Short mmCIF file of N, CA, C and O and ligand atoms in Angstrom, two decimals:
data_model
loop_
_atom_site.label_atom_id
_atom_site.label_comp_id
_atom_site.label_asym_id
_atom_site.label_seq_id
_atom_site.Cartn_x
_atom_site.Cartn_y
_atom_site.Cartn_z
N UNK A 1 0.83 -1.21 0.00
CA UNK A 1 0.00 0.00 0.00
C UNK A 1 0.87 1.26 0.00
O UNK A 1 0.52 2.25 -0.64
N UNK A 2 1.96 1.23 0.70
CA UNK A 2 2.38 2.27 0.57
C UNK A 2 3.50 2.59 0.13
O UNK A 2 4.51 1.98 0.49
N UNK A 3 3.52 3.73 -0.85
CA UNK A 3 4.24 4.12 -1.74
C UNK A 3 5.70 5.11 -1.16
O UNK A 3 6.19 5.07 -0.04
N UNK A 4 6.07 5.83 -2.15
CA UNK A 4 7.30 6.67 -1.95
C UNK A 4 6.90 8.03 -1.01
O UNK A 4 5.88 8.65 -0.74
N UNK A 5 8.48 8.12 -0.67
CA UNK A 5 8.11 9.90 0.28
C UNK A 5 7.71 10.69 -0.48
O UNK A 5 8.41 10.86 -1.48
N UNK A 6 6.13 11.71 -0.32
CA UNK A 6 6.40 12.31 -1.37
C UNK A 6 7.14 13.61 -0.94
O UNK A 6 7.92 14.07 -1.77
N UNK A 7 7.02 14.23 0.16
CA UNK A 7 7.74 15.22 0.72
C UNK A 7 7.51 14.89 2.59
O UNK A 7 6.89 14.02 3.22
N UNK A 8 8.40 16.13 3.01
CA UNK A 8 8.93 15.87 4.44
C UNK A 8 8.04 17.35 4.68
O UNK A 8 8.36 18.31 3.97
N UNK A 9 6.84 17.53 5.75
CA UNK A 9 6.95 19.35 5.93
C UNK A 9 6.81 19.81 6.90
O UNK A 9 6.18 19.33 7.84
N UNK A 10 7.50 21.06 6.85
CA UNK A 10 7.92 21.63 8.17
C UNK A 10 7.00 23.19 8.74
O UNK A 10 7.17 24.31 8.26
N UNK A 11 6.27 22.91 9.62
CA UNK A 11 5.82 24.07 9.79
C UNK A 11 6.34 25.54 9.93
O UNK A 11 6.90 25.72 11.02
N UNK A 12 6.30 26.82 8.99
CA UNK A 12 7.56 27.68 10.08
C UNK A 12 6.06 29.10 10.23
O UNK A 12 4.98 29.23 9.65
N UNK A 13 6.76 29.88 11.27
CA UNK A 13 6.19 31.05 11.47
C UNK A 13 6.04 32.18 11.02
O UNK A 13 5.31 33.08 11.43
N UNK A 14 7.19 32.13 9.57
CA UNK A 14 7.48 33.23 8.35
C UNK A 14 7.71 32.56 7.18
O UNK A 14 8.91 32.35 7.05
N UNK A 15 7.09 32.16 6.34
CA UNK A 15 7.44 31.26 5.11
C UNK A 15 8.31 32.22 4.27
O UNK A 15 9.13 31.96 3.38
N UNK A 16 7.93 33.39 4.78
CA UNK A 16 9.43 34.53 3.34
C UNK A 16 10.67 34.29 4.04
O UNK A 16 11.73 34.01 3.49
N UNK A 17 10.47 34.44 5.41
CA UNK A 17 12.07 34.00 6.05
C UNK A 17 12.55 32.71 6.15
O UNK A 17 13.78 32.58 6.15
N UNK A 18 11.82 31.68 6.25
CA UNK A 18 11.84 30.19 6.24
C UNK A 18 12.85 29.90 4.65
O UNK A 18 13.98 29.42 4.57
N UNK A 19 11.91 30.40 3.52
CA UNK A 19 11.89 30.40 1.81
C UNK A 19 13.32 31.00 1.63
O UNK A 19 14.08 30.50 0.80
N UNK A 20 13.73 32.11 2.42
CA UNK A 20 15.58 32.88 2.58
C UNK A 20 15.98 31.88 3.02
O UNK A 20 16.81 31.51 2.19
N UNK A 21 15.94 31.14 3.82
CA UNK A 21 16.87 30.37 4.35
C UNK A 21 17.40 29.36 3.55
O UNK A 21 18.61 29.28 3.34
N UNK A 22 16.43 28.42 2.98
CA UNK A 22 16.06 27.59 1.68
C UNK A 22 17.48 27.76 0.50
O UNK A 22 18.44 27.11 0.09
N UNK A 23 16.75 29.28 0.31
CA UNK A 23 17.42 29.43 -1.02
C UNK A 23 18.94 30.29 -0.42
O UNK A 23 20.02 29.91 -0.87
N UNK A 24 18.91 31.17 0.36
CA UNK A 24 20.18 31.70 0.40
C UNK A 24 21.37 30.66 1.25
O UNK A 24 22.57 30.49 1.02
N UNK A 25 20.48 30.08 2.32
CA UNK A 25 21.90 29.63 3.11
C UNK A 25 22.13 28.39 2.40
O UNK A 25 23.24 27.92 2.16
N UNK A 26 20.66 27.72 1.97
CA UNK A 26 21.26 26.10 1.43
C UNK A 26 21.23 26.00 0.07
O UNK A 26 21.27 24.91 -0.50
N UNK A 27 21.14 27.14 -0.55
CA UNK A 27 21.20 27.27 -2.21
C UNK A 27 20.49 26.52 -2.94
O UNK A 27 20.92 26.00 -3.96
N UNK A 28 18.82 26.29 -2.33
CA UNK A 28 18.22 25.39 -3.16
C UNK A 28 17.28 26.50 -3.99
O UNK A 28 17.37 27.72 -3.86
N UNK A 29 16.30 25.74 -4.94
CA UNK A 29 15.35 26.53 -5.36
C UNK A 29 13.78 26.16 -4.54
O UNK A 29 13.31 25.06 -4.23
N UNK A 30 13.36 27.22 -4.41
CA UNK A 30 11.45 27.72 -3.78
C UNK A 30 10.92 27.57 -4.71
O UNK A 30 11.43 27.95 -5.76
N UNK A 31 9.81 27.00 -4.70
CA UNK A 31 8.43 27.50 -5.52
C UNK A 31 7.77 28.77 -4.80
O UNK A 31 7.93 28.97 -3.60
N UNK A 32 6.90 29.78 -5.79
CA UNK A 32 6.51 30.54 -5.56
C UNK A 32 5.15 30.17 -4.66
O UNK A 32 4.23 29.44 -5.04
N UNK A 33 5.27 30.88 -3.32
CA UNK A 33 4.25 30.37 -2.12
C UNK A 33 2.25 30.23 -2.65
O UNK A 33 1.52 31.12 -3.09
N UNK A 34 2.04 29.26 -2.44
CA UNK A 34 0.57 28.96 -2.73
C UNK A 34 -0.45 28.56 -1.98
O UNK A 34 -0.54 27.43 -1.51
N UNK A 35 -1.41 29.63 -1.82
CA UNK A 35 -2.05 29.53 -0.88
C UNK A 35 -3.31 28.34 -0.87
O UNK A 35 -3.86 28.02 -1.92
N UNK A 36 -3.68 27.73 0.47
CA UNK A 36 -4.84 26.51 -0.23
C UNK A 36 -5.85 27.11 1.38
O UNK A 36 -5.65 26.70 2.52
N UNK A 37 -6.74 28.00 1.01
CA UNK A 37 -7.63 28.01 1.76
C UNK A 37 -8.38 26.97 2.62
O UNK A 37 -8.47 27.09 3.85
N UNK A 38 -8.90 25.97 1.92
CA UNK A 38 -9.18 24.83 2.19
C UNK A 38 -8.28 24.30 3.22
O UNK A 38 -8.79 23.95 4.28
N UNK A 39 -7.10 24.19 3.06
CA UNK A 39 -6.22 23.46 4.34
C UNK A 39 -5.56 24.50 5.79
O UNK A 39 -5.27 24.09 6.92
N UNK A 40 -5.48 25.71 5.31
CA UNK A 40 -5.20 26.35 6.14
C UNK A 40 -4.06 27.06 6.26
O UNK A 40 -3.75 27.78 7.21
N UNK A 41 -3.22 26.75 4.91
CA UNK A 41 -2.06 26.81 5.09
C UNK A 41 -1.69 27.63 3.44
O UNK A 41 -2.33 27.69 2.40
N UNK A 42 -0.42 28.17 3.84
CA UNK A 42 0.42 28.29 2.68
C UNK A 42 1.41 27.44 2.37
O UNK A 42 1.73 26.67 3.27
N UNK A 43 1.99 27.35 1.31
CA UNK A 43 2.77 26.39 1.05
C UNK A 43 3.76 26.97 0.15
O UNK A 43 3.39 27.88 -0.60
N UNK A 44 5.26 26.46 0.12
CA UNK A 44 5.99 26.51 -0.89
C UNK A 44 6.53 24.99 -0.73
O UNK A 44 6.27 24.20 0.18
N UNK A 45 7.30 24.82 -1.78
CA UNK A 45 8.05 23.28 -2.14
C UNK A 45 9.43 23.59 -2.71
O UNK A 45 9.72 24.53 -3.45
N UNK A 46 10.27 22.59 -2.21
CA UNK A 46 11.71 22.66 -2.13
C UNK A 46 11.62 21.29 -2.89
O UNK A 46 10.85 20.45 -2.44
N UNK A 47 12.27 21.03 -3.91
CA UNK A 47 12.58 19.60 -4.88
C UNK A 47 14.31 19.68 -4.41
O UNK A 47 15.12 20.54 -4.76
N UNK A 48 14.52 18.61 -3.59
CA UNK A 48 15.68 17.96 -3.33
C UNK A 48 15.81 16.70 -3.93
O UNK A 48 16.08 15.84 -3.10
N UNK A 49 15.71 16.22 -5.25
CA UNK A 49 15.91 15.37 -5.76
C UNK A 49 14.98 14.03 -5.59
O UNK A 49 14.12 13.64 -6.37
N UNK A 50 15.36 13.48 -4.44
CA UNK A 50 14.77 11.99 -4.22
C UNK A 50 13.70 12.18 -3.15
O UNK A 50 13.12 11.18 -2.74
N UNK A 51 13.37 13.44 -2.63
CA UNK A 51 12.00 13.99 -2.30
C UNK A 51 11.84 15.57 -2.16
O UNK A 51 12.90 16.18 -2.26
N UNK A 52 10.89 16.20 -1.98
CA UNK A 52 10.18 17.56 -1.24
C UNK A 52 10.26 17.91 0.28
O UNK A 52 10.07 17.17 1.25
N UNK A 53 10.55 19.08 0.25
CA UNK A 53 10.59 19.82 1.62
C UNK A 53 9.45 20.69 1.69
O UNK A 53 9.64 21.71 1.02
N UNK A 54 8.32 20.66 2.26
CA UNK A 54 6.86 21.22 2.13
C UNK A 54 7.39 22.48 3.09
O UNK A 54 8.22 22.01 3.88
N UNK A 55 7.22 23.74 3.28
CA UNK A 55 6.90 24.67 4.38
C UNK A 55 6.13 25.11 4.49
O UNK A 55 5.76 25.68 3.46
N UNK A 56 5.34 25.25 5.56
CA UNK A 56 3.85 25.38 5.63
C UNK A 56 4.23 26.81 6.83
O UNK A 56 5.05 27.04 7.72
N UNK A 57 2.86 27.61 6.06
CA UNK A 57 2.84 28.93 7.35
C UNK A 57 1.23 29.02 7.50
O UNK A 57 0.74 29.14 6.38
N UNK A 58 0.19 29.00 8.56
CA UNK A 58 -0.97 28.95 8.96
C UNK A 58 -1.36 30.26 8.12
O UNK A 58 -0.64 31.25 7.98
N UNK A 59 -2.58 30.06 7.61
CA UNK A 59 -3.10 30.91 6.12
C UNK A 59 -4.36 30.97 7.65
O UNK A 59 -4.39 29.96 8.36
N UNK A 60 -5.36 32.25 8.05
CA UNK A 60 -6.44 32.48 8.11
C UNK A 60 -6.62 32.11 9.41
O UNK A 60 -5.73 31.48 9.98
N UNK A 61 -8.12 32.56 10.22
CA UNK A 61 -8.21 32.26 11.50
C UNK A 61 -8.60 30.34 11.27
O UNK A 61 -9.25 29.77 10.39
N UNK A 62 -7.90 29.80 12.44
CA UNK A 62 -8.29 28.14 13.13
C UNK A 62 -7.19 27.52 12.11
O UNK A 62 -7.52 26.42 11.66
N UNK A 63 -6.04 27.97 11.70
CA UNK A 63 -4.98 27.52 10.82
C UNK A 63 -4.63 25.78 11.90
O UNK A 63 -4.35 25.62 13.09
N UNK A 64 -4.79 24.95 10.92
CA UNK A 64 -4.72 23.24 11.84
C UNK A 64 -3.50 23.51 12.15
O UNK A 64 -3.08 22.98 13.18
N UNK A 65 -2.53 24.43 11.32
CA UNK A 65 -0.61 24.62 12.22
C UNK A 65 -0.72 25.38 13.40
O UNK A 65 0.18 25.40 14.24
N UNK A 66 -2.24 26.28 13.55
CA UNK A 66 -0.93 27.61 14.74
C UNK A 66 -1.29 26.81 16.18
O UNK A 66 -1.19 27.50 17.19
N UNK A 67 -1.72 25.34 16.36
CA UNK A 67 -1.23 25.03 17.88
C UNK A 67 -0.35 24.27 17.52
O UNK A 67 -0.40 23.70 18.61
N UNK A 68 0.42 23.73 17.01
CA UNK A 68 1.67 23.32 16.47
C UNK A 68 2.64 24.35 16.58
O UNK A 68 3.64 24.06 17.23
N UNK A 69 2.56 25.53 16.06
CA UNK A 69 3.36 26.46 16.33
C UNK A 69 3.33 27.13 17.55
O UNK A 69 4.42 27.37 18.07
N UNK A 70 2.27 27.49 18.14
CA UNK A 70 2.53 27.93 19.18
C UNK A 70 3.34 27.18 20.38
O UNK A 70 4.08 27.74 21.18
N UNK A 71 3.00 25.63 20.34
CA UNK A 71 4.10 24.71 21.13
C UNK A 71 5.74 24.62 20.59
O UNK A 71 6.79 24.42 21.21
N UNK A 72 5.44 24.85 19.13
CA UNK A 72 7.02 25.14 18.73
C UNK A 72 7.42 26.59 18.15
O UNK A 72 7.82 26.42 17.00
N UNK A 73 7.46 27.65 18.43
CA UNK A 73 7.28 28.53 17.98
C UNK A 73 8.35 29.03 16.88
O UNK A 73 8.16 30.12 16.34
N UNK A 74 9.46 28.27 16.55
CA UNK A 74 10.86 28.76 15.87
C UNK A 74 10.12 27.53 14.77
O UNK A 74 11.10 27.33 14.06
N UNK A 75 9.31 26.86 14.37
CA UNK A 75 9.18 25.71 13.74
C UNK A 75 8.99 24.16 13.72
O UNK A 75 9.05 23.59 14.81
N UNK A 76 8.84 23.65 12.95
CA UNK A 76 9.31 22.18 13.58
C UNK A 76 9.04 20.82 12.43
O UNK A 76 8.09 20.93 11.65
N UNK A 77 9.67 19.90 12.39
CA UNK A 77 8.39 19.02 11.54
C UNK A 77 7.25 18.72 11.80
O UNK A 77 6.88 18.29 12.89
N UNK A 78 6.51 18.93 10.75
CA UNK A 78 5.23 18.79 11.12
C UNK A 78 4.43 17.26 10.59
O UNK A 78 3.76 16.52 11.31
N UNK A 79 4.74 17.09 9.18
CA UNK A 79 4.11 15.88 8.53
C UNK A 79 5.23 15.42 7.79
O UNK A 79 6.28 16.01 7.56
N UNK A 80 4.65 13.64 7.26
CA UNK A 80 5.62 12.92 6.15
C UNK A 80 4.10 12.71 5.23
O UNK A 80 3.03 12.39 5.76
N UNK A 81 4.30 12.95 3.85
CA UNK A 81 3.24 12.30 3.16
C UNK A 81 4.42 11.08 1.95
O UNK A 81 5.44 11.19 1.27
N UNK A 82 3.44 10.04 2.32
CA UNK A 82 3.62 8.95 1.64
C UNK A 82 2.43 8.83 0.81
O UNK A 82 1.35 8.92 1.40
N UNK A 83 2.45 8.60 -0.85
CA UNK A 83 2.11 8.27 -1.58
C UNK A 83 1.55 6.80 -2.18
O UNK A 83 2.28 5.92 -2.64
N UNK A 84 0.07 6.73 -2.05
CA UNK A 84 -0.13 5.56 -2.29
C UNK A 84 -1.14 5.66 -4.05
O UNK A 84 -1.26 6.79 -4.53
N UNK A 85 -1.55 4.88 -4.57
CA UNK A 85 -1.81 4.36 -5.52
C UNK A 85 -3.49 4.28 -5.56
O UNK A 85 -3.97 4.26 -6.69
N UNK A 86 -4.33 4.23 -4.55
CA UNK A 86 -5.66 4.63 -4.44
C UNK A 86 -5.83 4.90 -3.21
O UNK A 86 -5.69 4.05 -2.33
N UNK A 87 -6.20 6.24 -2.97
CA UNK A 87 -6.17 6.44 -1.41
C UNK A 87 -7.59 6.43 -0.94
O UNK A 87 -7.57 7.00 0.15
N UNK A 88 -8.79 6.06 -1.23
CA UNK A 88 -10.16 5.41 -1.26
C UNK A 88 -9.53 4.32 -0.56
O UNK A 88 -9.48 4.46 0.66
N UNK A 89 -9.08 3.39 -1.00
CA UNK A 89 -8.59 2.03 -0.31
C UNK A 89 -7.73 1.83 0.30
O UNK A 89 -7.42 0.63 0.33
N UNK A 90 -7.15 2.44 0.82
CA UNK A 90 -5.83 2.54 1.38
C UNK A 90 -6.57 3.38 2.86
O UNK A 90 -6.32 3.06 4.02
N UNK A 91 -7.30 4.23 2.52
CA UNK A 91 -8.55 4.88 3.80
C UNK A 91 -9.34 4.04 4.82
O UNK A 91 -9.41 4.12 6.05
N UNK A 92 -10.17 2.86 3.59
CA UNK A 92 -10.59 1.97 3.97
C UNK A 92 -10.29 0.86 4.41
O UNK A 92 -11.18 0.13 4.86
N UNK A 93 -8.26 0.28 4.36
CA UNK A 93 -7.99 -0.43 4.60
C UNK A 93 -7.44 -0.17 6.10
O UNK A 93 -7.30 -0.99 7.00
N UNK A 94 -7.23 1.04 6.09
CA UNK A 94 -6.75 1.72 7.41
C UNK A 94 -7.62 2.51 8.31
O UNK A 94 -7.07 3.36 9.01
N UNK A 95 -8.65 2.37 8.39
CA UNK A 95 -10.13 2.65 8.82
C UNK A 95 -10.07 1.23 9.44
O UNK A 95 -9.91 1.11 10.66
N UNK A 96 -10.21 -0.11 8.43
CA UNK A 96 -10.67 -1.60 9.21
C UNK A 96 -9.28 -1.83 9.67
O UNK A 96 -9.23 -3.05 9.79
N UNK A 97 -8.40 -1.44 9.93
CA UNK A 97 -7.10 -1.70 11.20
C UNK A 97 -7.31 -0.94 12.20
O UNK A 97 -6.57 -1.04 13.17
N UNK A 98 -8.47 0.09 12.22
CA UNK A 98 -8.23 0.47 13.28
C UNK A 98 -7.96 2.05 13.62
O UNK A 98 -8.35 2.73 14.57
N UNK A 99 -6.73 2.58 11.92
CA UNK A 99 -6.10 3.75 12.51
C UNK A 99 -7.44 4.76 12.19
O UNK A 99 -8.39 4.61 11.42
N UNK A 100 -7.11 5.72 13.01
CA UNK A 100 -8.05 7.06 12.52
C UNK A 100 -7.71 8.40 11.22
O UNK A 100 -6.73 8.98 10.76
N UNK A 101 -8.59 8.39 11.12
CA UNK A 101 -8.61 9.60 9.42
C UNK A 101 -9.08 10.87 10.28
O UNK A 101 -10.00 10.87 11.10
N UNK A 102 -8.21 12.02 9.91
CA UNK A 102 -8.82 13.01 10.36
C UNK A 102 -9.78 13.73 9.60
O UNK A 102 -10.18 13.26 8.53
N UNK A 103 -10.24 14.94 10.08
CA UNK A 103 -11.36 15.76 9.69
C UNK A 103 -12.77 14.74 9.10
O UNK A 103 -12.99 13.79 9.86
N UNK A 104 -13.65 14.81 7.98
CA UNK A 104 -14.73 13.94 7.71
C UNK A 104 -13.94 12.46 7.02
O UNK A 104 -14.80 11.80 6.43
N UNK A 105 -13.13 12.07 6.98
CA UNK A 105 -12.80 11.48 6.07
C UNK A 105 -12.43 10.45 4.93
O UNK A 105 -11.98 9.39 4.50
N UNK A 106 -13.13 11.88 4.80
CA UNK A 106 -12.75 12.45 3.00
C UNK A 106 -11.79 13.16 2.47
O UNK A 106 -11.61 14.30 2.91
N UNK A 107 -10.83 12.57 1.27
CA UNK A 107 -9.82 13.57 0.83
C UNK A 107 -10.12 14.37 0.38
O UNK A 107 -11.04 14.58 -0.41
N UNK A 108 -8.91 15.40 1.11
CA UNK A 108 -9.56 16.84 -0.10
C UNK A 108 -8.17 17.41 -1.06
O UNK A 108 -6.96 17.22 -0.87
N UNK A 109 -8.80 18.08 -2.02
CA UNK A 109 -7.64 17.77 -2.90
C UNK A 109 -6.03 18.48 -2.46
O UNK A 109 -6.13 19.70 -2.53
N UNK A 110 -5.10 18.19 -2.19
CA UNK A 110 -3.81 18.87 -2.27
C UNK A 110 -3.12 20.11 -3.13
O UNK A 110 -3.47 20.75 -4.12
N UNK A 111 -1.97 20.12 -2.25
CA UNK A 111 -1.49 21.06 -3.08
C UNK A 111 -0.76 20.82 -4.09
O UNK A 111 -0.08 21.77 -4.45
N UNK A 112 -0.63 19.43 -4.95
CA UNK A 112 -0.25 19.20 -6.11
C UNK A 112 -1.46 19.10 -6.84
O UNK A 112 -1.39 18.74 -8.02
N UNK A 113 -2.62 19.37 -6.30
CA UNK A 113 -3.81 19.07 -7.35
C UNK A 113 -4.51 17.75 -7.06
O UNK A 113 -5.31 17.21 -7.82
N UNK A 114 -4.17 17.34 -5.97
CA UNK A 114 -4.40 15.44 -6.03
C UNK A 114 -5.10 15.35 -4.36
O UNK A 114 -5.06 16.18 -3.45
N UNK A 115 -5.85 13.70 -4.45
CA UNK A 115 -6.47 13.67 -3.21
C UNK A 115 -5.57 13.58 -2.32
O UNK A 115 -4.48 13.12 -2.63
N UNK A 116 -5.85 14.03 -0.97
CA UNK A 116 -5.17 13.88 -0.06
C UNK A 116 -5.69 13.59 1.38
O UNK A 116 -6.84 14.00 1.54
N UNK A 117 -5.27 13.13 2.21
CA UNK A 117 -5.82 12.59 3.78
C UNK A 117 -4.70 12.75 4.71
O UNK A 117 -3.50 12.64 4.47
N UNK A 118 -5.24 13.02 5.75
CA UNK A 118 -4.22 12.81 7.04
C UNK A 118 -4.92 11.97 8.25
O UNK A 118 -6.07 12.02 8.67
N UNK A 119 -3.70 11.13 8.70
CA UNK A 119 -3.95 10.16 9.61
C UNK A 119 -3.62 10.58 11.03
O UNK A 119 -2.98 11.63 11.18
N UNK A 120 -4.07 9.75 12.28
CA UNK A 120 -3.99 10.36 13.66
C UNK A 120 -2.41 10.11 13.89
O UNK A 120 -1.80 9.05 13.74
N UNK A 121 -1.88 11.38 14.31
CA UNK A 121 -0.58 11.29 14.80
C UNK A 121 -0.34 10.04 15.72
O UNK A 121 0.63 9.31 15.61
N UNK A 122 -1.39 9.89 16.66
CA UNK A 122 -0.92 8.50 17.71
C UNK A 122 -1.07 7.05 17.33
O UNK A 122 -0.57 6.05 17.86
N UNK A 123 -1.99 7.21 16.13
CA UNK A 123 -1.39 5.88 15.53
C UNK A 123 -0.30 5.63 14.96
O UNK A 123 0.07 4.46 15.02
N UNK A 124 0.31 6.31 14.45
CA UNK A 124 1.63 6.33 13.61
C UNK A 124 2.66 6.88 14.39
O UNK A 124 3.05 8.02 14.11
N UNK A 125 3.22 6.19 15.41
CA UNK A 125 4.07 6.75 16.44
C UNK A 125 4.74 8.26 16.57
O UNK A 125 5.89 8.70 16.48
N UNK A 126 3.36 8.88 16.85
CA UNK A 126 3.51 10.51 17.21
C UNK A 126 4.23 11.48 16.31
O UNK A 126 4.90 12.50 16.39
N UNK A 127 3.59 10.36 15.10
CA UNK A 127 4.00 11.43 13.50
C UNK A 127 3.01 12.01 13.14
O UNK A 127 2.14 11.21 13.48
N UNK A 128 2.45 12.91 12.64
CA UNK A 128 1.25 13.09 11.50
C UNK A 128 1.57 12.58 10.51
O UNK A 128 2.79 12.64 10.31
N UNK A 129 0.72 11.83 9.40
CA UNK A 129 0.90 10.81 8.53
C UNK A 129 -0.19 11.51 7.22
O UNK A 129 -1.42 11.54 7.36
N UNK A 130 0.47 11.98 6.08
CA UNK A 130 -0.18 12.50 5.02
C UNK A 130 -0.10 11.49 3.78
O UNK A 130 0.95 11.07 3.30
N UNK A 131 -1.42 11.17 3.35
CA UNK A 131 -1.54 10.02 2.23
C UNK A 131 -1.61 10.82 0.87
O UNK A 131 -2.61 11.52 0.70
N UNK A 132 -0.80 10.79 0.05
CA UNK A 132 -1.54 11.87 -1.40
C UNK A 132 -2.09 10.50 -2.26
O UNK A 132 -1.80 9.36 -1.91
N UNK A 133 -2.83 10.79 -3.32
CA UNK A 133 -2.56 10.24 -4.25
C UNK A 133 -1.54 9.99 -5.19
O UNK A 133 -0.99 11.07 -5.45
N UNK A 134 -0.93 8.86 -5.94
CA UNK A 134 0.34 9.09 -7.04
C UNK A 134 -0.56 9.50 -8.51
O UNK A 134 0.05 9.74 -9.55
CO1 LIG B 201 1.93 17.93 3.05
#
């Protein structure tokens, strides 16, 4: 069921200063920041080759990051999304084990355009666990 990393992401408290850091101290390239109402968040993406570095900054009031941030306030990791191949079944296969799906769930689409889900941090040993579609 489960597929490749698709990215690693890190919550920060300034995505323009987070995005400097990125590109000036570690000389990578940013995507230009994109906002997804729907999730709460802004986003840019870092392509390091053999995966993504997501940075997420809380977009709007009830942002699902700012009690995450407020317990970490300089940043922190926040999620791993692993990529599976139908995430309908992969929901449902992990629904009848047991683990929990957050919000109704139902995927909603990502910020590559694709379905997406998140799983209960305490099932997945005190990770947050992000499913995209491939
Ligand atoms: Co993500």
């Amino acid at each position: 069921m489960l597929g490749r990393l698709n990215h690693v992401a890190i919550a920060v408290p300034d995505l323009a200063a987070a995005s400097a850091v990125y590109r000036q101290t570690l000389g990578a390239k940013v995507t230009e920041p994109q906002a997804l109402p729907e999730h709460g968040v802004t986003v840019v993406f870092i392509d390091v080759g053999n995966t993504k570095i997501e940075l997420l900054e809380p977009l709007g009031e009830g942002s699902p990051i700012a009690a995450f941030l407020d317990k970490n306030p300089s940043g922190g990791m926040h999620h791993v999304c692993y990529e599976v191949d139908d995430i309908l079944a992969a929901r449902d296969r992990l629904k009848a084990s047991g683990a929990r799906v957050l919000g109704d769930g139902n995927p909603k689409i990502g910020a590559h355009g694709k379905p997406v889900l998140f799983l209960h941090p305490k099932d997945f040993q005190g990770t947050l666990v992000e499913l995209e579609q491939a």
